[in-house]
mmCIF file of C-alpha atoms in Angstrom:
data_model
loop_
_atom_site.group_PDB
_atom_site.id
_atom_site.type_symbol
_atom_site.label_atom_id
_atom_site.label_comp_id
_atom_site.label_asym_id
_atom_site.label_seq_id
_atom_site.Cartn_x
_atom_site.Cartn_y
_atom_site.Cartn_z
ATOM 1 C CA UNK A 1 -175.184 14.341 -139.771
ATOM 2 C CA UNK A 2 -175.380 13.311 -136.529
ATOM 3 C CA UNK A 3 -179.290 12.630 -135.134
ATOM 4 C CA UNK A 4 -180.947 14.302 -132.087
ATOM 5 C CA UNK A 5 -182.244 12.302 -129.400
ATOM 6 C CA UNK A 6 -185.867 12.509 -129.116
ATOM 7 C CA UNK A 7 -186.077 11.557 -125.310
ATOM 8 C CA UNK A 8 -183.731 14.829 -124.505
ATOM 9 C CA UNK A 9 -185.338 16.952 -127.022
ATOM 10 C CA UNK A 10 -188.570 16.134 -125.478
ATOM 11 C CA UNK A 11 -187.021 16.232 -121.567
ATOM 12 C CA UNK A 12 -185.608 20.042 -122.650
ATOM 13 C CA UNK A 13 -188.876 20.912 -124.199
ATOM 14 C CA UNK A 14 -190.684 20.433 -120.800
ATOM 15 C CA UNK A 15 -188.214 21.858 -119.028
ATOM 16 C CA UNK A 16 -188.654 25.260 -120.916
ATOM 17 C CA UNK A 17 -192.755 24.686 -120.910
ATOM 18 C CA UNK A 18 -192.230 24.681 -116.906
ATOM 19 C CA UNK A 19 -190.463 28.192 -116.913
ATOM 20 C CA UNK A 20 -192.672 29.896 -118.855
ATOM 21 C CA UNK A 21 -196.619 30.669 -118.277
ATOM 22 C CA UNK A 22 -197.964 28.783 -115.290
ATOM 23 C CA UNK A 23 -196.073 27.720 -112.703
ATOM 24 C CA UNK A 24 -197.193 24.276 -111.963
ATOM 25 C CA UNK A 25 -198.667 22.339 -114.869
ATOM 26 C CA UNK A 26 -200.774 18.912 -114.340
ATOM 27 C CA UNK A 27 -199.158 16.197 -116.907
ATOM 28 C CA UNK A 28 -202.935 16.771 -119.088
ATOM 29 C CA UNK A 29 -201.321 20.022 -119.765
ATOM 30 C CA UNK A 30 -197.749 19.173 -120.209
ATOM 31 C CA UNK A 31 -198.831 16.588 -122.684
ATOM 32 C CA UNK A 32 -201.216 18.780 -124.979
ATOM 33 C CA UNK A 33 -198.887 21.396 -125.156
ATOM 34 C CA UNK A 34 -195.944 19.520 -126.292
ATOM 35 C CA UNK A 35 -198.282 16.678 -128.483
ATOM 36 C CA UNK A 36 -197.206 13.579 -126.697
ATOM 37 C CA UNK A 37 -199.237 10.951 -125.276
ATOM 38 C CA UNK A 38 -200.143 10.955 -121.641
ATOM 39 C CA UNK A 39 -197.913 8.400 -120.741
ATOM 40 C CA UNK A 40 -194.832 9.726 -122.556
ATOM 41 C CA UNK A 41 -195.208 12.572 -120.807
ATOM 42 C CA UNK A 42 -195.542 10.877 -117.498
ATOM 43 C CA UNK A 43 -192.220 8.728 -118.075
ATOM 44 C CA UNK A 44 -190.207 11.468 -118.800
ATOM 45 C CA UNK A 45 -191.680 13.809 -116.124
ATOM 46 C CA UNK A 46 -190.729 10.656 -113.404
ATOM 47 C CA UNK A 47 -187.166 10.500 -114.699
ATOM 48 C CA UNK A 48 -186.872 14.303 -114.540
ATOM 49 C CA UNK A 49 -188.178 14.327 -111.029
ATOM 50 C CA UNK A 50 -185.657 11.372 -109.673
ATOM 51 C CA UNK A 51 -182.637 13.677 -111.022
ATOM 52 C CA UNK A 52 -184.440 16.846 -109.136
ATOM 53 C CA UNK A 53 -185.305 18.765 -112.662
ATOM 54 C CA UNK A 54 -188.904 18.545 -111.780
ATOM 55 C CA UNK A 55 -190.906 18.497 -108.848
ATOM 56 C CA UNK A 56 -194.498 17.276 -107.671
ATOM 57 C CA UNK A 57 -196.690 18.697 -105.719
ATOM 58 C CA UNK A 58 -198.825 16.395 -103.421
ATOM 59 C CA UNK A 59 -202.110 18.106 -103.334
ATOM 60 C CA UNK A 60 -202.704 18.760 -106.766
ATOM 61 C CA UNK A 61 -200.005 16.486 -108.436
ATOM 62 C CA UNK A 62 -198.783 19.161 -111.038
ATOM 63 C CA UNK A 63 -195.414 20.304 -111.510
ATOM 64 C CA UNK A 64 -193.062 22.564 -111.284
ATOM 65 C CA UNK A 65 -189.316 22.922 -111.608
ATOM 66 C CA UNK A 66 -186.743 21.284 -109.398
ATOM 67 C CA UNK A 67 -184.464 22.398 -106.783
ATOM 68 C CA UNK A 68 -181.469 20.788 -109.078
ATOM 69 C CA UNK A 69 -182.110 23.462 -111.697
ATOM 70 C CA UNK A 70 -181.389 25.938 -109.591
ATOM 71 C CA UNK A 71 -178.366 24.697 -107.610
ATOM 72 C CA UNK A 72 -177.138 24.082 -111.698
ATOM 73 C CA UNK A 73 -178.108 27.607 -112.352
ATOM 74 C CA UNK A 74 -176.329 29.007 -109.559
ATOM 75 C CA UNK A 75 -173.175 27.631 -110.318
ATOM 76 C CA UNK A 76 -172.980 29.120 -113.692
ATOM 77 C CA UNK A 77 -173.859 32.078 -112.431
ATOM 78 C CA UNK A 78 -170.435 31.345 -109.933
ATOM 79 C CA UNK A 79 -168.337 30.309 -112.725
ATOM 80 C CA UNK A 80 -169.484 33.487 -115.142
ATOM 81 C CA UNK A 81 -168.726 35.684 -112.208
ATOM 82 C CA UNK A 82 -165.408 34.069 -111.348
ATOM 83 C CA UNK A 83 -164.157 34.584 -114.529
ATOM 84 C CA UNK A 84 -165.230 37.809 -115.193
ATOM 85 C CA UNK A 85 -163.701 39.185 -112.058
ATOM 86 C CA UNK A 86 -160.362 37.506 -113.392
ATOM 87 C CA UNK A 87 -159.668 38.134 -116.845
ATOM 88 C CA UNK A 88 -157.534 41.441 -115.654
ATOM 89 C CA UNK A 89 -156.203 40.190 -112.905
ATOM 90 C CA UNK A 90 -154.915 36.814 -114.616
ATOM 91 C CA UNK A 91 -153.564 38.857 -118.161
ATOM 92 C CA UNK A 92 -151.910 40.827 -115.487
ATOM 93 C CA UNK A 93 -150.439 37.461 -114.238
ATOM 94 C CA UNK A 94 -149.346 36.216 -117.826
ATOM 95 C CA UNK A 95 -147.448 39.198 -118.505
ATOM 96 C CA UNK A 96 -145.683 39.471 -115.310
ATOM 97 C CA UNK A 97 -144.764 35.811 -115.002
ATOM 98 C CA UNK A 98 -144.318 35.168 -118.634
ATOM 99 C CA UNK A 99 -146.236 31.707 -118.136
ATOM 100 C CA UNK A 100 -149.737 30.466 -119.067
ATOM 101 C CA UNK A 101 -152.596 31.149 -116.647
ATOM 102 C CA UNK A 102 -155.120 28.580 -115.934
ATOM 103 C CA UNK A 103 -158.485 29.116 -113.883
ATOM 104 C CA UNK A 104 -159.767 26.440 -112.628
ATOM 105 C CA UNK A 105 -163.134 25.053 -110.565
ATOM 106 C CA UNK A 106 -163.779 21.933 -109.106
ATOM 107 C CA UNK A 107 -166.051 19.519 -111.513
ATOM 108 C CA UNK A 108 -166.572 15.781 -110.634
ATOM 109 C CA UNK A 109 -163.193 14.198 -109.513
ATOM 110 C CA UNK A 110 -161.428 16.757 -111.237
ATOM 111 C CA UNK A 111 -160.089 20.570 -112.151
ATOM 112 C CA UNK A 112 -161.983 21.809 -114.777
ATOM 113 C CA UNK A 113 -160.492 24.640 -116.748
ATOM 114 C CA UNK A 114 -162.511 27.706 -117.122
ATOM 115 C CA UNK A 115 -160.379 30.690 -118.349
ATOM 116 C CA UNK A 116 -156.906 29.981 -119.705
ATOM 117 C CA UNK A 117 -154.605 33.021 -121.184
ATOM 118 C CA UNK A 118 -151.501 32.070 -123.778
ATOM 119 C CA UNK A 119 -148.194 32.591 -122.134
ATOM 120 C CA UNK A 120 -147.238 35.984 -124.317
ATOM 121 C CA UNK A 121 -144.516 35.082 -126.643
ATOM 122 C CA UNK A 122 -145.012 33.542 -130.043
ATOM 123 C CA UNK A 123 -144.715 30.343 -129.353
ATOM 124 C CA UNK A 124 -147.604 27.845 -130.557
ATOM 125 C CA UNK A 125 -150.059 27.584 -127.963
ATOM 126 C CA UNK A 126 -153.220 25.142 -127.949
ATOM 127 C CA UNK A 127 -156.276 26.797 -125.625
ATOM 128 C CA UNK A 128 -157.426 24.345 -122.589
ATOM 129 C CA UNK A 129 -160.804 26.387 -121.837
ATOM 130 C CA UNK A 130 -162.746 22.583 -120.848
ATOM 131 C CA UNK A 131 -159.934 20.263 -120.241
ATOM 132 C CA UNK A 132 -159.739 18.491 -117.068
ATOM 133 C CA UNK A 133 -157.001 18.361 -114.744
ATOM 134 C CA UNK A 134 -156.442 15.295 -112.049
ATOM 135 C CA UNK A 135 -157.527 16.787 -108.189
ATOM 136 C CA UNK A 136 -153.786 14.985 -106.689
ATOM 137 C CA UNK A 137 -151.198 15.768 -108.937
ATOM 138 C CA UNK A 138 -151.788 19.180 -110.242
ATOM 139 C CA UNK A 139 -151.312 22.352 -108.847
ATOM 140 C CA UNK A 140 -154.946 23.763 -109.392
ATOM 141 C CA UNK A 141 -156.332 20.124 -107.803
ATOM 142 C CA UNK A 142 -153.969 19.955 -104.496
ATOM 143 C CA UNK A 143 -155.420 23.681 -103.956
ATOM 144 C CA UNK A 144 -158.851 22.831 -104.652
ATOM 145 C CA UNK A 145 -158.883 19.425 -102.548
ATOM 146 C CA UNK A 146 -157.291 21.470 -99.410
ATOM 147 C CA UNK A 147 -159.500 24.311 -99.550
ATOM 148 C CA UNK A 148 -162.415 22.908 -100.318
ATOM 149 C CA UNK A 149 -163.692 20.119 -98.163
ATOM 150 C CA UNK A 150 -165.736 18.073 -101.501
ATOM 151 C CA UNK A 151 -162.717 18.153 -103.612
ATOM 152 C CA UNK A 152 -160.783 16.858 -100.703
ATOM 153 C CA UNK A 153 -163.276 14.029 -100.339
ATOM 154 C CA UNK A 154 -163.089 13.260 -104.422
ATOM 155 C CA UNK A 155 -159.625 13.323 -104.438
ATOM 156 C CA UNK A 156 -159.146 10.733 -101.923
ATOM 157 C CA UNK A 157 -161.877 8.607 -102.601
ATOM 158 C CA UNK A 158 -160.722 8.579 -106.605
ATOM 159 C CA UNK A 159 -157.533 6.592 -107.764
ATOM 160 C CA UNK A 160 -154.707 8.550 -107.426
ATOM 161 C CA UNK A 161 -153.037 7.391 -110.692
ATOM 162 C CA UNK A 162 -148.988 7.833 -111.245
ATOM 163 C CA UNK A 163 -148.235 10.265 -114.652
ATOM 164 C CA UNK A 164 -144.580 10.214 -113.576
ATOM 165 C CA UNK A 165 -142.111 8.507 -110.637
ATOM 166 C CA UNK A 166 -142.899 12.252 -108.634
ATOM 167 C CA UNK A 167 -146.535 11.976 -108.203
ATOM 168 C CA UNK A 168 -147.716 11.697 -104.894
ATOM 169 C CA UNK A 169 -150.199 8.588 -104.568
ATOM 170 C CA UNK A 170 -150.551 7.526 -100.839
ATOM 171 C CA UNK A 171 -153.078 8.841 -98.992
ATOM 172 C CA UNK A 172 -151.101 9.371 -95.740
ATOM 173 C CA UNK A 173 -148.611 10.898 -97.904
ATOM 174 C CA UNK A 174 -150.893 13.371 -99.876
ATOM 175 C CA UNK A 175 -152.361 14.057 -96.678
ATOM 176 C CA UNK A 176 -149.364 15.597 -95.744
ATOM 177 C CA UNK A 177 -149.186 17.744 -98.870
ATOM 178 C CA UNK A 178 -152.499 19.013 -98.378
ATOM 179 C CA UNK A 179 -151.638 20.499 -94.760
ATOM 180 C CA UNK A 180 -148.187 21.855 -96.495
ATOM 181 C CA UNK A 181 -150.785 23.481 -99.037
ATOM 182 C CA UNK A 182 -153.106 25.069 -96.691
ATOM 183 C CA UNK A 183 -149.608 26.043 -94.030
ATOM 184 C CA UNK A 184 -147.942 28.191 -96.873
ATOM 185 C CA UNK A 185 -150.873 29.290 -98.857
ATOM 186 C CA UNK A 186 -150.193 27.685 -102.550
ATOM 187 C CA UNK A 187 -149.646 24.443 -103.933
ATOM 188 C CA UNK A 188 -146.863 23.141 -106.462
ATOM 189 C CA UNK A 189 -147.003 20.680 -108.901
ATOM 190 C CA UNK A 190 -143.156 19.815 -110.486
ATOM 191 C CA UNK A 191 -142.924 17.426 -113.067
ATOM 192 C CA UNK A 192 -145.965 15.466 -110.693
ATOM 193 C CA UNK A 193 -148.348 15.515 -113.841
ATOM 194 C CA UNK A 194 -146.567 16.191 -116.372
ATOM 195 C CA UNK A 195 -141.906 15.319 -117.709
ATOM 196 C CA UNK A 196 -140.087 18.550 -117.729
ATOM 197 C CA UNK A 197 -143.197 20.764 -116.222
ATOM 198 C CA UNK A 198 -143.891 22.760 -113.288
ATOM 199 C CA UNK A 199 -146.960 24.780 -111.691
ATOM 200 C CA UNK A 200 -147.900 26.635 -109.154
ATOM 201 C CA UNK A 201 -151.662 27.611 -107.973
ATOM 202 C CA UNK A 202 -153.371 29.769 -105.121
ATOM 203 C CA UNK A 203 -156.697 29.581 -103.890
ATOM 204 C CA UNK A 204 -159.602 32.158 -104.857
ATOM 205 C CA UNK A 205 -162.264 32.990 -102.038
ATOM 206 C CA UNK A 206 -166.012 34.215 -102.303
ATOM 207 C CA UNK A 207 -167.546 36.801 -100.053
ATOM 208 C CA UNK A 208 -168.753 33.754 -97.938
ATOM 209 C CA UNK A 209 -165.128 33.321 -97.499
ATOM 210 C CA UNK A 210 -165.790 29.846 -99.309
ATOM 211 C CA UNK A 211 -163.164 28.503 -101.850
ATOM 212 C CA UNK A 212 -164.721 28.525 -105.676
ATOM 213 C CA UNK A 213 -161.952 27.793 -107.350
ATOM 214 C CA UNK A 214 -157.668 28.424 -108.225
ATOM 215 C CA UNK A 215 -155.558 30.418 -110.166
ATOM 216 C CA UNK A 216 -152.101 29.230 -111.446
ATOM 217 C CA UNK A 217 -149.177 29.072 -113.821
ATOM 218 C CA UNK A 218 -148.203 26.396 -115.624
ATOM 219 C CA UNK A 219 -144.076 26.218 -117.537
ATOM 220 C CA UNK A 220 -141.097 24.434 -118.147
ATOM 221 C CA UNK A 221 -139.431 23.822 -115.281
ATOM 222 C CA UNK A 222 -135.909 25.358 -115.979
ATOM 223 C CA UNK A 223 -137.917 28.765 -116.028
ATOM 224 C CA UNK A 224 -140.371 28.311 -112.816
ATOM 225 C CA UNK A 225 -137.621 27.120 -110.930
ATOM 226 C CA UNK A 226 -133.992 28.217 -110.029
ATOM 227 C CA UNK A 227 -131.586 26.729 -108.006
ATOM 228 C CA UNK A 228 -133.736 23.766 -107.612
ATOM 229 C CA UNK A 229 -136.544 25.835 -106.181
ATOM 230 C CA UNK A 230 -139.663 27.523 -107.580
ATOM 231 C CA UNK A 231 -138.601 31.532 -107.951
ATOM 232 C CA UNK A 232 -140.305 32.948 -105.078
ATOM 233 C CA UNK A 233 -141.280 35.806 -107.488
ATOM 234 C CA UNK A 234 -143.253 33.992 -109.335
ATOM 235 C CA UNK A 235 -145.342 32.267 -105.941
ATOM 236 C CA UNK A 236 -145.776 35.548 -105.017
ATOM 237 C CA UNK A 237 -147.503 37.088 -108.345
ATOM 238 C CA UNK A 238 -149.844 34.149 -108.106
ATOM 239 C CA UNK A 239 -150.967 34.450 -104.651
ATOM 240 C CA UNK A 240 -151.204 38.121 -104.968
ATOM 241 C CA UNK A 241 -153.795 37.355 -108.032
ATOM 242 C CA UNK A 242 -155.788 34.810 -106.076
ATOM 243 C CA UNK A 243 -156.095 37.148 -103.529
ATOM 244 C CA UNK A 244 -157.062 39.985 -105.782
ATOM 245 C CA UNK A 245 -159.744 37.765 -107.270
ATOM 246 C CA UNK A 246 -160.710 37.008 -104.098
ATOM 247 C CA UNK A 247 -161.216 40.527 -102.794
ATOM 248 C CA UNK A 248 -163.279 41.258 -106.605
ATOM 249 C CA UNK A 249 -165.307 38.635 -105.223
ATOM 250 C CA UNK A 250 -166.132 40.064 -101.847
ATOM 251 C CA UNK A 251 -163.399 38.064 -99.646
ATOM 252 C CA UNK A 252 -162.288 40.808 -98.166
ATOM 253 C CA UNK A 253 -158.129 40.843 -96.845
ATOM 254 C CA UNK A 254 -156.592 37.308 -96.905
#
């Protein structure tokens, strides 16, 4: 069996001591309470305050809990919400398209997948709730990085590696995807990512009007597309379940 790390243990034990009781505790305290030597408790309480965790006040020198916790906090609290206000909305999607749904956020230099329902037949199926998604080649990432001004900024400052001879690489070049993206409203992805498949995504909106994420399908491309198009039916369904998110959300009309 795999061991714990004491450091972390330790790092997540003050971290809860800080939430509870007092609000700011002096490291005499701190240390007591969790049985560690002064300067244990003082090494760990520095390296907790350079990521944000912690903070020190400079009269008294206790502490208290960081700023970072709470921007953390807060985007859980996004994320729950977001997917909450789209389970109906994207089984509604599933059925009507016949495809897979992914829901995805923005998460370092990538799409990370946060709800994902089967495509409904009885095919095998392997659920993506956690996998990552490149920000240049997918559908979900070219919505995310023209929407949203940090994804744009990861996604060209990250390599923008080839998966197949149709992926899109040059800056100039995605560039000019980007403003196709944000002109019609949803972004495509075929056979960029991944031999044989296509997707297409849509934006979701906050109540700040702010973009928090993207809704899409993902298939073969013999059944997204037709006539050597994506089926218009199929753009719509997803852009009309962005924007119902959206409106859940408190965007208002798009």
């Amino acid at each position: 069996m795999a061991r714990n790390i004491q450091s972390l243990e330790r790092a997540a034990a003050m971290l809860r001591l800080l939430a509870g009781g007092e609000r700011r505790l002096g490291l005499s305290d701190i240390a007591s309470s969790l049985g560690l030597a002064k300067g244990t408790a003082h090494g760990i309480l520095r390296t907790l305050q350079q990521e944000g965790f912690v903070e020190q006040d400079d009269a008294s020198g206790r502490y208290q809990l960081g700023a970072e916790l709470l921007r953390l906090g807060t985007t859980y609290l996004d994320v729950h919400e977001l997917r909450a206000r789209a389970l109906v909305w994207t089984d509604d999607l599933a059925r009507s398209s016949g495809e897979s749904v992914y829901l995805g956020v923005l998460h370092q230099q990538g799409v990370l997948i946060v709800h994902h329902v089967f495509r409904p037949d009885d095919s095998r199926q392997v659920l993506e709730i956690g996998a990552m998604q490149p920000l240049h080649s997918t559908a979900l990432g070219k919505v995310l990085s023209a929407y949203d001004p940090v994804a744009h900024s990861e996604a060209l400052e990250s390599e923008r590696k080839p998966f197949t001879d149709r992926t899109v690489c040059d800056a100039v070049d995605f560039e000019h995807l980007l403003d196709i993206t944000r002109a019609r409203g949803y972004a495509a992805d075929v056979e960029e990512t991944w031999e044989g498949v296509a997707s297409v995504a849509a934006p979701i909106h906050d109540r700040r009007r702010m973009p928090v994420g993207a809704v899409g399908i993902t298939g073969a491309v013999e059944r997204l597309g037709r006539d050597g198009e994506l089926r218009p039916e199929l753009i719509a369904a997803v852009r009309d379940c962005a924007r119902a998110v959206s409106r859940d959300l408190g965007a208002g009309r798009f």
